[in-house]
Amino acid sequence: MKIILIGFMGSGKSSVANRLNQILQFPVLEMDEIVFQKTSTKSMHEVFSKGGETLLRETEIKILREYAQIDNTIISTGGGVVLNKMIIDDLKHPNSKIFFLNASFETIKSRLVDDSSRPLFENKIEAESLYLFRLPLYLKYADHIVEVDNKSVEEIAQEIFAYCLKG
Ligand code: S3P
């Protein structure tokens, strides 16, 4: 089984992926990290200054093509994967479960208040529009929606684990 975590920046995908890794012993594929490797960069700002958002999206497509056949993995996606139908088609697979970590914009804003690592979260007004634009896409592509406001990483990971056990 492949567990795919989708959701907006700051929704907790990486933390939950790491906890699931301890529970399930499946490796974690952290998409942003692989983007850095593939583009020889060290930060998202560097990716954007090298090739703009286009470089990020093209690299995301390549990565998911490459990893499409790999099973028993947890994929912590970048928040923008839902923008690309080609990526979603690669992710949607009989053996994959897509979990949307649904955080309110208020929660996200409070978590990312001191974070300067994300180029698309620099302007909070634009970030909120992006959030509202993407919300229906996350909802549409999810096999299961996990409400994450006021829940611990442990609670979220256990909810996903329980869902996976049900088959
Ligand atoms: C992005 C989300 C980021 C990263 C990039 C763009 C987005 O990943 O891929 O800054 O478009 O939402 P996280 O969701 O892991 O922060």
Coordinates of N, CA and C in Angstrom, one line a residue, residues 2-166:
K2 N 0.4 2.2 -0.7 CA 1.1 3.5 -0.8 C 0.2 4.5 -0.1
I3 N 0.7 5.2 0.9 CA 0.0 6.2 1.6 C 0.4 7.6 1.1
I4 N -0.5 8.4 0.6 CA -0.2 9.7 0.0 C -0.9 10.8 0.8
L5 N -0.1 11.7 1.3 CA -0.6 12.8 2.1 C -0.6 14.0 1.3
I6 N -1.8 14.6 1.2 CA -2.0 15.9 0.4 C -2.5 16.9 1.4
G7 N -2.3 18.2 1.0 CA -2.8 19.2 1.9 C -2.0 20.5 1.7
F8 N -2.5 21.6 2.2 CA -1.9 22.9 2.0 C -0.6 22.9 2.8
M9 N 0.3 23.9 2.4 CA 1.5 24.1 3.2 C 1.1 24.3 4.7
G10 N 1.9 23.6 5.6 CA 1.6 23.8 7.0 C 0.5 22.9 7.5
S11 N 0.0 22.0 6.7 CA -1.1 21.2 7.3 C -0.6 20.0 8.1
G12 N 0.8 19.8 8.1 CA 1.4 18.8 8.9 C 1.8 17.5 8.2
K13 N 1.8 17.5 6.9 CA 2.1 16.3 6.1 C 3.4 15.6 6.5
S14 N 4.5 16.4 6.7 CA 5.8 15.9 7.0 C 5.8 15.2 8.4
S15 N 5.3 15.9 9.3 CA 5.3 15.4 10.7 C 4.4 14.1 10.8
V16 N 3.3 14.1 10.1 CA 2.4 12.9 10.1 C 3.1 11.8 9.4
A17 N 3.8 12.1 8.3 CA 4.5 11.0 7.5 C 5.6 10.4 8.3
N18 N 6.3 11.2 9.1 CA 7.4 10.7 10.0 C 6.8 9.8 11.1
R19 N 5.7 10.1 11.6 CA 5.1 9.3 12.6 C 4.6 8.0 12.0
L20 N 4.0 8.1 10.8 CA 3.5 6.9 10.1 C 4.7 5.9 9.8
N21 N 5.8 6.5 9.5 CA 7.0 5.8 9.2 C 7.4 4.9 10.4
Q22 N 7.3 5.5 11.6 CA 7.6 4.7 12.8 C 6.6 3.6 13.1
I23 N 5.3 3.9 12.8 CA 4.2 2.9 13.0 C 4.3 1.8 12.0
L24 N 4.4 2.1 10.7 CA 4.3 1.1 9.6 C 5.6 0.6 9.1
Q25 N 6.7 1.3 9.5 CA 8.0 1.0 8.9 C 8.1 1.1 7.4
F26 N 7.3 1.9 6.8 CA 7.4 2.2 5.4 C 8.3 3.4 5.2
P27 N 9.1 3.5 4.2 CA 10.0 4.7 4.0 C 9.1 5.9 3.6
V28 N 9.6 7.1 3.9 CA 8.9 8.3 3.6 C 9.6 8.9 2.4
L29 N 8.8 9.3 1.4 CA 9.3 10.0 0.2 C 8.8 11.5 0.4
E30 N 9.8 12.3 0.8 CA 9.5 13.7 1.1 C 9.7 14.5 -0.3
M31 N 8.6 14.8 -0.9 CA 8.7 15.3 -2.3 C 9.6 16.6 -2.4
D32 N 9.4 17.5 -1.5 CA 10.3 18.7 -1.6 C 11.8 18.4 -1.5
E33 N 12.1 17.4 -0.7 CA 13.5 17.1 -0.5 C 14.1 16.5 -1.9
I34 N 13.2 15.7 -2.5 CA 13.7 15.1 -3.8 C 13.7 16.2 -4.9
V35 N 12.8 17.2 -4.8 CA 12.9 18.3 -5.7 C 14.3 19.0 -5.6
F36 N 14.7 19.2 -4.3 CA 16.0 19.8 -4.1 C 17.1 19.0 -4.7
Q37 N 17.1 17.7 -4.5 CA 18.1 16.8 -5.1 C 18.2 16.9 -6.6
K38 N 17.0 16.8 -7.2 CA 16.9 16.8 -8.7 C 17.3 18.1 -9.3
T39 N 17.0 19.2 -8.6 CA 17.3 20.5 -9.2 C 18.6 21.1 -8.7
S40 N 19.4 20.3 -7.9 CA 20.6 20.7 -7.3 C 20.4 22.0 -6.5
T41 N 19.4 22.1 -5.7 CA 19.1 23.3 -4.9 C 19.1 22.9 -3.4
K42 N 19.0 23.9 -2.6 CA 18.9 23.6 -1.1 C 17.6 24.2 -0.5
S43 N 16.9 24.9 -1.2 CA 15.7 25.6 -0.7 C 14.7 25.8 -1.8
M44 N 13.4 26.1 -1.4 CA 12.4 26.4 -2.4 C 12.7 27.7 -3.0
H45 N 13.3 28.6 -2.2 CA 13.6 29.9 -2.8 C 14.6 29.8 -4.0
E46 N 15.5 28.8 -3.8 CA 16.5 28.6 -4.8 C 15.9 27.9 -6.1
V47 N 14.9 27.0 -5.8 CA 14.2 26.4 -6.9 C 13.5 27.5 -7.7
F48 N 12.8 28.4 -7.0 CA 12.0 29.4 -7.7 C 12.9 30.4 -8.4
S49 N 14.1 30.7 -7.8 CA 14.9 31.7 -8.5 C 15.6 31.0 -9.7
K50 N 15.8 29.7 -9.7 CA 16.4 29.0 -10.8 C 15.5 28.8 -12.0
G51 N 14.2 28.4 -11.7 CA 13.3 28.1 -12.8 C 11.9 28.5 -12.5
G52 N 11.7 29.3 -11.5 CA 10.3 29.7 -11.2 C 9.4 28.5 -10.8
E53 N 8.1 28.7 -10.6 CA 7.2 27.6 -10.2 C 7.2 26.5 -11.2
T54 N 7.5 26.9 -12.5 CA 7.4 25.9 -13.6 C 8.5 24.8 -13.3
L55 N 9.6 25.1 -12.8 CA 10.7 24.1 -12.5 C 10.2 23.2 -11.4
L56 N 9.5 23.8 -10.4 CA 9.0 23.0 -9.3 C 8.0 21.9 -9.8
R57 N 7.0 22.5 -10.6 CA 5.9 21.6 -11.1 C 6.5 20.5 -12.0
E58 N 7.4 20.9 -12.9 CA 7.9 19.9 -13.8 C 8.7 18.8 -13.1
T59 N 9.4 19.2 -12.1 CA 10.2 18.3 -11.3 C 9.3 17.3 -10.5
E60 N 8.2 17.9 -10.0 CA 7.2 17.1 -9.3 C 6.7 16.0 -10.2
I61 N 6.4 16.3 -11.4 CA 5.8 15.3 -12.3 C 6.9 14.2 -12.5
K62 N 8.1 14.6 -12.8 CA 9.2 13.6 -13.0 C 9.3 12.7 -11.8
I63 N 9.3 13.2 -10.6 CA 9.5 12.4 -9.4 C 8.4 11.4 -9.3
L64 N 7.1 11.8 -9.5 CA 6.0 10.9 -9.3 C 6.0 9.8 -10.4
R65 N 6.4 10.2 -11.6 CA 6.5 9.2 -12.6 C 7.5 8.1 -12.2
E66 N 8.7 8.6 -11.7 CA 9.7 7.7 -11.3 C 9.3 6.7 -10.2
Y67 N 8.5 7.3 -9.2 CA 8.2 6.5 -8.0 C 6.8 5.8 -8.1
A68 N 6.2 5.9 -9.3 CA 4.8 5.4 -9.5 C 4.7 3.9 -9.1
Q69 N 5.7 3.1 -9.5 CA 5.6 1.7 -9.3 C 6.1 1.2 -7.9
I70 N 6.6 2.1 -7.1 CA 7.1 1.7 -5.8 C 6.0 1.6 -4.8
D71 N 6.0 0.4 -4.1 CA 4.9 0.1 -3.1 C 5.4 0.3 -1.7
N72 N 4.5 0.2 -0.7 CA 4.8 0.3 0.7 C 5.6 1.5 1.0
T73 N 5.1 2.7 0.6 CA 5.8 3.9 0.8 C 4.8 5.0 1.4
I74 N 5.3 5.9 2.1 CA 4.5 7.1 2.5 C 5.0 8.3 1.7
I75 N 4.1 8.9 0.9 CA 4.5 10.0 0.2 C 4.0 11.3 0.8
S76 N 4.9 12.2 1.2 CA 4.5 13.5 1.7 C 4.7 14.5 0.6
T77 N 3.5 14.8 0.0 CA 3.6 15.6 -1.2 C 3.8 17.1 -0.9
G78 N 4.2 17.9 -2.0 CA 4.2 19.3 -1.9 C 2.8 19.8 -2.0
G79 N 2.4 20.9 -1.3 CA 1.0 21.4 -1.3 C 0.4 21.7 -2.7
G80 N 1.3 21.8 -3.7 CA 0.7 22.1 -5.0 C 0.5 21.0 -6.0
V81 N 0.6 19.7 -5.5 CA 0.5 18.6 -6.5 C -0.9 18.5 -7.0
V82 N -1.9 19.0 -6.3 CA -3.3 18.9 -6.8 C -3.5 19.8 -8.0
L83 N -2.6 20.7 -8.3 CA -2.8 21.6 -9.4 C -2.6 20.9 -10.8
N84 N -2.0 19.7 -10.7 CA -1.6 19.1 -11.9 C -2.3 17.7 -12.1
K85 N -3.2 17.7 -13.0 CA -4.0 16.5 -13.3 C -3.1 15.3 -13.6
M86 N -2.0 15.5 -14.3 CA -1.1 14.4 -14.6 C -0.5 13.8 -13.3
I87 N -0.2 14.6 -12.4 CA 0.3 14.1 -11.1 C -0.7 13.3 -10.4
I88 N -1.9 13.8 -10.3 CA -3.0 13.1 -9.6 C -3.3 11.8 -10.3
D89 N -3.3 11.7 -11.6 CA -3.5 10.5 -12.3 C -2.4 9.4 -11.9
D90 N -1.2 9.9 -11.7 CA -0.1 9.0 -11.3 C -0.3 8.6 -9.9
L91 N -0.9 9.4 -9.1 CA -1.0 9.1 -7.6 C -2.2 8.1 -7.4
K92 N -3.3 8.3 -8.2 CA -4.5 7.5 -8.1 C -4.2 6.1 -8.6
H93 N -4.2 5.2 -7.7 CA -3.7 3.8 -8.1 C -4.5 2.9 -7.2
P94 N -4.9 1.7 -7.6 CA -5.7 0.8 -6.8 C -5.0 0.6 -5.4
N95 N -3.7 0.6 -5.4 CA -3.0 0.3 -4.2 C -2.6 1.5 -3.3
S96 N -3.1 2.7 -3.8 CA -2.8 3.9 -3.1 C -4.0 4.5 -2.3
K97 N -3.7 5.1 -1.2 CA -4.8 5.8 -0.5 C -4.3 7.2 -0.3
I98 N -5.2 8.1 -0.8 CA -4.8 9.6 -0.7 C -5.6 10.2 0.5
F99 N -4.8 10.7 1.5 CA -5.4 11.3 2.7 C -5.2 12.8 2.6
F100 N -6.2 13.6 2.7 CA -6.2 15.0 2.7 C -6.1 15.5 4.2
L101 N -5.1 16.2 4.6 CA -5.0 16.8 5.9 C -5.6 18.1 5.9
N102 N -6.8 18.2 6.4 CA -7.6 19.4 6.2 C -7.5 20.3 7.4
A103 N -6.7 21.4 7.2 CA -6.4 22.4 8.3 C -7.1 23.7 7.8
S104 N -7.6 24.4 8.8 CA -8.2 25.7 8.5 C -7.1 26.7 8.1
F105 N -7.4 27.7 7.4 CA -6.4 28.7 7.1 C -5.9 29.4 8.3
E106 N -6.7 29.5 9.3 CA -6.3 30.1 10.6 C -5.2 29.3 11.2
T107 N -5.4 28.0 11.3 CA -4.4 27.1 11.8 C -3.1 27.2 11.0
I108 N -3.2 27.1 9.7 CA -2.0 27.2 8.9 C -1.2 28.5 9.1
K109 N -2.0 29.6 9.1 CA -1.3 30.9 9.3 C -0.6 30.9 10.7
S110 N -1.2 30.4 11.7 CA -0.5 30.4 13.0 C 0.7 29.5 13.0
R111 N 0.7 28.4 12.2 CA 1.9 27.5 12.2 C 3.0 28.1 11.4
L112 N 2.6 28.9 10.3 CA 3.7 29.4 9.4 C 4.1 30.8 9.7
V113 N 3.7 31.3 10.8 CA 3.9 32.8 11.1 C 5.4 33.2 11.0
D114 N 6.2 32.3 11.5 CA 7.7 32.6 11.5 C 8.4 31.9 10.4
D115 N 7.7 31.3 9.5 CA 8.4 30.5 8.4 C 8.6 31.3 7.2
S116 N 9.8 31.3 6.8 CA 10.1 32.1 5.5 C 10.6 31.2 4.4
S117 N 10.4 29.9 4.6 CA 11.0 29.0 3.6 C 10.1 28.7 2.4
R118 N 8.8 29.2 2.4 CA 7.9 28.9 1.4 C 7.6 30.2 0.5
P119 N 8.1 30.2 -0.7 CA 7.8 31.4 -1.6 C 6.3 31.7 -1.7
L120 N 5.5 30.7 -1.8 CA 4.1 30.9 -2.0 C 3.3 31.3 -0.7
F121 N 4.0 31.5 0.4 CA 3.3 31.9 1.6 C 3.8 33.2 2.1
E122 N 4.5 33.9 1.2 CA 5.1 35.2 1.7 C 4.0 36.3 1.9
N123 N 3.1 36.3 0.9 CA 2.0 37.2 1.0 C 0.7 36.5 1.5
K124 N 0.3 36.8 2.7 CA -0.8 36.1 3.3 C -2.1 36.2 2.6
I125 N -2.3 37.3 2.0 CA -3.6 37.5 1.2 C -3.6 36.6 0.0
E126 N -2.5 36.6 -0.7 CA -2.4 35.7 -1.9 C -2.4 34.2 -1.4
A127 N -1.8 33.9 -0.3 CA -1.8 32.6 0.2 C -3.2 32.1 0.5
E128 N -4.0 33.0 1.1 CA -5.4 32.6 1.4 C -6.2 32.3 0.1
S129 N -6.0 33.2 -0.9 CA -6.7 32.9 -2.2 C -6.3 31.5 -2.7
L130 N -5.0 31.3 -2.6 CA -4.5 30.0 -3.1 C -5.1 28.8 -2.4
Y131 N -5.2 29.0 -1.1 CA -5.9 28.0 -0.2 C -7.3 27.8 -0.6
L132 N -8.0 28.9 -0.8 CA -9.5 28.7 -1.2 C -9.6 28.1 -2.5
F133 N -8.7 28.4 -3.4 CA -8.8 27.9 -4.8 C -8.5 26.4 -4.7
R134 N -7.5 26.0 -3.9 CA -7.1 24.6 -3.9 C -8.1 23.7 -3.1
L135 N -8.7 24.2 -2.1 CA -9.5 23.4 -1.2 C -10.4 22.4 -1.9
P136 N -11.2 22.8 -2.9 CA -12.1 21.8 -3.6 C -11.3 20.7 -4.3
L137 N -10.1 21.1 -4.7 CA -9.2 20.1 -5.4 C -8.8 19.0 -4.4
Y138 N -8.3 19.5 -3.2 CA -7.9 18.5 -2.2 C -9.1 17.6 -1.8
L139 N -10.3 18.2 -1.7 CA -11.4 17.4 -1.3 C -11.8 16.4 -2.4
K140 N -11.7 16.8 -3.6 CA -12.0 16.0 -4.7 C -11.1 14.8 -4.9
Y141 N -9.8 15.0 -4.6 CA -8.9 13.9 -4.9 C -8.7 13.0 -3.7
A142 N -9.2 13.3 -2.5 CA -8.9 12.5 -1.3 C -9.8 11.3 -1.3
D143 N -9.2 10.2 -0.8 CA -9.9 9.0 -0.5 C -10.5 9.1 0.9
H144 N -9.8 9.9 1.7 CA -10.2 10.1 3.1 C -9.8 11.5 3.5
I145 N -10.7 12.2 4.2 CA -10.4 13.5 4.7 C -10.1 13.5 6.2
V146 N -9.0 14.0 6.6 CA -8.6 13.9 8.0 C -8.7 15.4 8.5
E147 N -9.6 15.7 9.4 CA -9.7 17.0 10.0 C -8.5 17.1 11.0
V148 N -7.7 18.1 10.8 CA -6.5 18.2 11.6 C -6.4 19.3 12.7
D149 N -7.3 20.3 12.6 CA -7.3 21.3 13.6 C -7.5 20.8 15.0
N150 N -6.7 21.2 15.9 CA -6.7 20.8 17.3 C -6.5 19.3 17.5
K151 N -5.8 18.7 16.6 CA -5.5 17.3 16.8 C -3.9 17.2 16.8
S152 N -3.5 16.2 17.6 CA -2.0 16.0 17.7 C -1.6 15.1 16.5
V153 N -0.3 15.2 16.2 CA 0.3 14.4 15.1 C 0.0 12.9 15.4
E154 N 0.0 12.5 16.6 CA -0.2 11.1 17.0 C -1.7 10.7 16.6
E155 N -2.6 11.6 17.0 CA -4.0 11.3 16.7 C -4.3 11.2 15.2
I156 N -3.6 12.1 14.4 CA -3.8 12.1 13.0 C -3.2 10.8 12.4
A157 N -2.0 10.5 12.8 CA -1.4 9.3 12.3 C -2.2 8.0 12.7
Q158 N -2.7 8.0 13.9 CA -3.5 6.8 14.3 C -4.8 6.7 13.5
E159 N -5.4 7.8 13.2 CA -6.6 7.8 12.3 C -6.3 7.2 10.9
I160 N -5.2 7.6 10.4 CA -4.8 7.1 9.1 C -4.5 5.6 9.1
F161 N -3.7 5.3 10.2 CA -3.4 3.9 10.4 C -4.6 3.0 10.5
A162 N -5.6 3.5 11.3 CA -6.9 2.7 11.5 C -7.6 2.6 10.1
Y163 N -7.6 3.6 9.3 CA -8.2 3.6 8.0 C -7.5 2.6 7.1
C164 N -6.2 2.5 7.2 CA -5.5 1.6 6.3 C -5.8 0.1 6.8
L165 N -5.9 -0.1 8.1 CA -6.1 -1.5 8.6 C -7.5 -2.0 8.1
K166 N -8.4 -1.0 7.9 CA -9.8 -1.5 7.5 C -9.7 -1.9 6.0

